[in-house]
XYZ file of C-alpha atoms in Angstrom:
341
model
C 223.532 139.546 171.782
C 221.526 136.393 171.105
C 217.942 136.661 172.251
C 216.635 133.836 174.436
C 214.105 131.614 172.632
C 210.482 132.266 173.248
C 209.187 129.985 175.967
C 206.198 127.865 174.909
C 203.432 127.509 177.371
C 202.723 123.757 177.664
C 199.736 122.458 179.568
C 201.977 121.495 182.467
C 203.432 124.969 182.857
C 202.025 127.027 185.682
C 198.480 127.596 186.804
C 197.186 128.157 183.283
C 198.488 124.798 182.067
C 196.933 122.995 185.013
C 193.624 124.763 184.462
C 193.698 123.875 180.759
C 194.412 120.175 181.383
C 191.775 119.856 184.060
C 189.050 121.480 181.999
C 190.033 119.585 178.865
C 189.651 116.311 180.733
C 186.282 117.415 182.122
C 185.170 118.442 178.633
C 186.175 115.065 177.161
C 184.357 113.224 179.950
C 181.206 115.295 179.429
C 181.263 114.751 175.677
C 181.815 110.996 176.125
C 179.062 110.790 178.742
C 176.672 112.707 176.514
C 177.473 110.467 173.550
C 177.107 107.317 175.646
C 173.878 108.558 177.201
C 172.420 109.522 173.842
C 173.408 106.231 172.239
C 172.067 104.294 175.201
C 168.777 106.202 175.130
C 168.424 105.555 171.386
C 169.084 101.840 171.839
C 166.691 101.539 174.800
C 164.011 103.407 172.870
C 164.520 101.129 169.859
C 164.347 97.961 171.976
C 161.381 99.299 173.938
C 159.446 99.881 170.720
C 160.212 96.319 169.578
C 159.078 94.922 172.948
C 155.859 96.946 172.751
C 155.128 95.472 169.309
C 155.786 91.954 170.625
C 153.476 92.578 173.600
C 150.762 93.788 171.254
C 151.074 90.601 169.199
C 150.825 88.501 172.384
C 147.770 90.345 173.712
C 145.231 87.707 172.577
C 147.062 85.111 174.659
C 148.627 87.007 177.558
C 148.720 90.375 179.286
C 152.366 91.479 179.545
C 153.837 94.531 181.262
C 157.409 95.559 182.049
C 159.156 98.260 184.062
C 161.830 99.274 181.576
C 164.890 98.460 179.487
C 168.461 98.558 180.822
C 171.960 97.890 179.503
C 175.493 97.665 180.858
C 178.942 98.498 179.530
C 179.769 94.793 179.892
C 177.291 94.031 177.104
C 173.992 93.015 178.723
C 170.676 94.297 177.440
C 167.587 93.338 179.434
C 163.894 94.003 179.786
C 163.242 94.383 183.508
C 160.320 93.722 185.814
C 158.303 91.604 183.372
C 154.849 90.497 184.494
C 152.808 87.995 182.502
C 149.185 86.991 183.052
C 148.134 84.193 180.719
C 144.660 84.292 179.236
C 142.268 82.261 181.389
C 144.427 82.464 184.537
C 144.425 84.899 187.455
C 147.955 84.535 188.830
C 150.953 86.366 187.373
C 154.338 85.082 186.277
C 157.097 87.492 187.348
C 160.513 87.665 185.682
C 163.062 90.005 187.243
C 164.910 90.497 183.964
C 165.289 88.805 180.600
C 167.534 89.686 177.684
C 170.794 89.116 175.845
C 174.476 88.998 176.791
C 177.338 90.101 174.499
C 181.047 90.927 174.992
C 180.608 94.720 175.143
C 178.328 97.717 174.770
C 179.625 98.143 171.208
C 178.443 94.608 170.414
C 174.992 95.581 171.647
C 174.896 98.541 169.294
C 175.698 96.289 166.348
C 173.083 93.722 167.314
C 170.288 96.285 167.719
C 170.560 96.890 163.959
C 169.458 93.331 163.235
C 165.844 94.399 162.616
C 166.981 96.848 159.931
C 169.775 94.816 158.315
C 169.788 91.149 159.400
C 172.458 90.098 156.880
C 174.927 92.700 158.144
C 174.312 91.671 161.754
C 174.916 87.984 161.027
C 178.110 88.816 159.211
C 179.471 90.723 162.180
C 178.548 88.479 165.089
C 180.417 88.990 168.408
C 182.808 86.362 169.743
C 179.996 85.163 171.996
C 176.282 85.745 172.225
C 173.760 84.577 174.755
C 170.364 84.805 176.382
C 169.761 85.432 180.075
C 166.690 85.124 182.275
C 167.011 85.923 185.963
C 164.477 85.561 188.728
C 161.656 83.604 187.085
C 159.190 83.342 189.974
C 156.909 80.292 189.922
C 154.577 80.353 192.967
C 153.729 76.858 194.147
C 150.030 77.723 194.450
C 149.716 79.561 191.114
C 146.693 78.439 189.104
C 148.727 78.076 185.889
C 151.312 75.902 187.684
C 148.578 73.490 188.804
C 147.150 73.366 185.299
C 150.441 72.839 183.460
C 151.688 70.193 185.901
C 148.540 68.088 185.533
C 148.523 68.642 181.767
C 152.124 67.420 181.627
C 151.218 64.183 183.414
C 148.376 63.619 180.956
C 150.629 64.257 177.954
C 153.234 61.788 179.238
C 150.532 59.198 179.928
C 152.216 58.037 183.143
C 150.402 55.860 185.637
C 152.472 56.576 188.749
C 152.366 60.379 188.607
C 150.576 60.662 191.944
C 152.330 57.788 193.702
C 153.974 59.047 196.934
C 157.462 57.945 195.868
C 157.325 59.420 192.357
C 155.762 62.654 193.595
C 158.030 63.319 196.575
C 161.285 62.829 194.591
C 160.024 64.838 191.614
C 160.205 62.066 189.025
C 158.018 64.107 186.675
C 158.810 67.479 188.185
C 157.540 68.677 191.541
C 153.812 69.055 191.960
C 152.390 72.096 193.776
C 151.663 69.841 196.768
C 155.220 68.463 196.761
C 156.743 71.957 196.609
C 154.728 72.979 199.649
C 155.768 69.777 201.423
C 159.415 70.502 200.619
C 159.081 73.930 202.218
C 158.988 76.100 199.105
C 156.345 78.751 198.545
C 157.764 79.338 195.072
C 160.534 78.294 192.716
C 162.869 81.105 191.667
C 164.721 79.949 188.582
C 167.481 81.656 186.599
C 169.204 80.520 183.430
C 171.663 81.640 180.782
C 172.501 80.205 177.363
C 175.786 81.326 175.801
C 177.161 80.484 172.350
C 180.882 81.086 171.783
C 183.569 80.195 169.293
C 186.654 78.452 170.702
C 189.184 78.070 167.926
C 187.748 75.654 165.387
C 185.051 74.488 167.787
C 181.751 75.944 168.877
C 180.854 75.862 172.572
C 177.425 76.074 174.192
C 177.371 77.049 177.881
C 174.160 76.617 179.864
C 173.964 77.729 183.493
C 170.808 77.343 185.537
C 169.774 77.462 189.159
C 166.799 77.353 191.489
C 167.154 79.367 194.693
C 167.889 77.216 197.749
C 167.466 74.083 195.640
C 170.258 73.421 193.126
C 172.481 74.869 190.432
C 173.836 73.247 187.280
C 176.316 74.087 184.549
C 176.537 72.461 181.130
C 179.387 72.915 178.655
C 178.902 71.242 175.272
C 181.534 71.487 172.545
C 180.319 71.057 168.988
C 182.552 70.213 166.053
C 182.611 72.077 162.750
C 181.369 75.449 161.548
C 178.194 75.915 163.539
C 177.263 79.253 161.953
C 176.971 77.453 158.633
C 175.328 74.436 160.261
C 172.664 76.428 162.102
C 171.909 78.388 158.943
C 170.432 75.146 157.569
C 167.512 75.505 159.963
C 165.640 72.243 160.485
C 168.271 70.407 158.417
C 171.044 71.294 160.871
C 172.886 68.264 162.292
C 175.204 69.508 165.069
C 177.869 67.021 166.202
C 178.911 66.829 169.834
C 182.654 66.587 170.496
C 182.421 66.499 174.294
C 180.110 67.354 177.157
C 180.475 68.263 180.822
C 177.586 68.650 183.269
C 178.048 69.730 186.887
C 175.123 69.565 189.291
C 175.357 70.985 192.817
C 172.774 70.270 195.482
C 172.003 73.079 197.917
C 169.229 71.799 200.148
C 166.860 69.886 197.877
C 168.112 66.368 198.576
C 167.689 66.677 202.355
C 164.280 68.290 201.921
C 163.224 65.390 199.668
C 164.259 62.851 202.296
C 162.297 64.619 205.016
C 159.207 65.071 202.859
C 159.229 61.468 201.616
C 159.617 60.265 205.217
C 156.622 62.362 206.251
C 154.605 60.457 203.621
C 155.533 57.170 205.290
C 158.340 56.012 202.957
C 161.287 54.151 204.479
C 164.908 55.065 203.677
C 165.093 52.090 201.290
C 161.897 53.147 199.504
C 163.136 56.739 199.163
C 166.446 55.540 197.706
C 164.610 53.247 195.275
C 162.307 56.089 194.180
C 165.299 58.372 193.545
C 167.055 55.701 191.476
C 163.852 55.067 189.540
C 163.628 58.797 188.711
C 167.288 58.767 187.591
C 166.713 55.824 185.242
C 163.566 57.495 183.898
C 165.572 60.625 183.062
C 167.981 58.446 181.076
C 165.135 56.725 179.247
C 163.658 60.072 178.210
C 167.004 60.865 176.560
C 167.346 57.470 174.907
C 170.016 56.221 177.347
C 170.170 53.138 179.536
C 172.693 54.021 182.228
C 175.453 51.525 183.077
C 177.576 51.103 186.202
C 179.792 54.071 185.292
C 176.776 56.307 185.806
C 174.733 54.365 188.360
C 177.388 53.876 191.038
C 178.473 57.556 191.167
C 174.828 58.632 191.354
C 174.294 56.270 194.269
C 177.286 57.902 195.997
C 175.724 61.301 195.331
C 172.469 60.218 196.961
C 174.350 58.937 199.995
C 175.752 62.357 200.843
C 177.992 63.881 198.154
C 176.943 67.400 197.145
C 178.208 67.502 193.549
C 177.702 65.198 190.580
C 179.826 65.674 187.445
C 178.859 63.893 184.222
C 181.165 63.832 181.193
C 180.880 62.529 177.640
C 184.004 62.175 175.515
C 183.183 60.237 172.340
C 186.133 59.046 170.266
C 184.793 61.160 167.407
C 182.025 63.777 167.207
C 178.537 62.302 167.381
C 175.480 63.730 165.634
C 172.972 64.616 168.351
C 170.044 63.798 166.070
C 171.313 60.257 165.501
C 171.788 59.197 169.134
C 168.174 58.020 169.246
C 168.964 55.568 166.435
C 171.204 53.523 168.736
C 170.080 50.970 171.283
C 169.748 52.750 174.665
C 172.182 50.238 176.219
C 174.837 51.131 173.582
C 174.693 54.910 174.057
C 176.893 55.121 177.212
C 179.762 53.385 175.354
C 179.139 55.466 172.207
C 179.461 58.695 174.211
C 182.039 57.361 176.699
C 179.605 58.537 179.366
C 180.875 58.600 182.952
C 180.040 60.325 186.227
C 181.813 61.291 189.444
C 180.322 62.237 192.805
C 182.235 64.752 194.911
């Protein structure tokens, strides 16, 4: 008589199999958590030591403290709760968090080795890499803000820095007095700068915002091998293939109107001051705006909440050579246009 084959006990068979599977899964999770926790602690400790060295080097110029270092599985590594007191000033600058952004936690691990083996890190760069700074608190009445604003006016050598129109629209940035008049006790600014490869092109994404004021996004596509180009240092000549800027007003424009009116400016004078500030911004970048920029900006001032600016040159343009052109020729060179929405 043929004997029945021995029955194998698989994990799914009976109570023992269920117990085995459950505990195996728990064991794997515990091992993974321990490995992740240990790796994370090592990385945080390594970054913390580097930050401490940097703080020590800055000590003659500023007193810097921070609450800790944190990271995420999504690839962010930040120093949190940073407080800076510049030498000679009493008020602090607070930054909620500042750090780097990568595609994954594994990318972070590779990048933390850069201090030990820079060549290996450069050769194994992630598909994107960026810097982030969130919650930069700039109190309107901070002593360093007063000092740097006035110093900026002196450096620019402007004569209308304290004119009511220039000051209330922020032609040279908002003064402490203007910020208070606009209803802000502080500016809370955040920004990120991301570099990523998109096929044969290199893209730079810049996002910035000021709480209850505005937000803006910039996408600039550069032509060519930027890793090689940037390795040239000061000799680098990046070429812009196209550009898109989107600016969204939250409440700043209406606040500016009210504040300027409180200073005695008429609607026509406020509009003229805003246009003057717009043209000044162009001049500082070597551009004399034409009707394709001016008319949409006028529409934006009259009530639209979004302004989109695009540049689509027929062929990539070297950013360092734009200043060599006549300001009135630059809009055509870049095919610069705007749209208010």
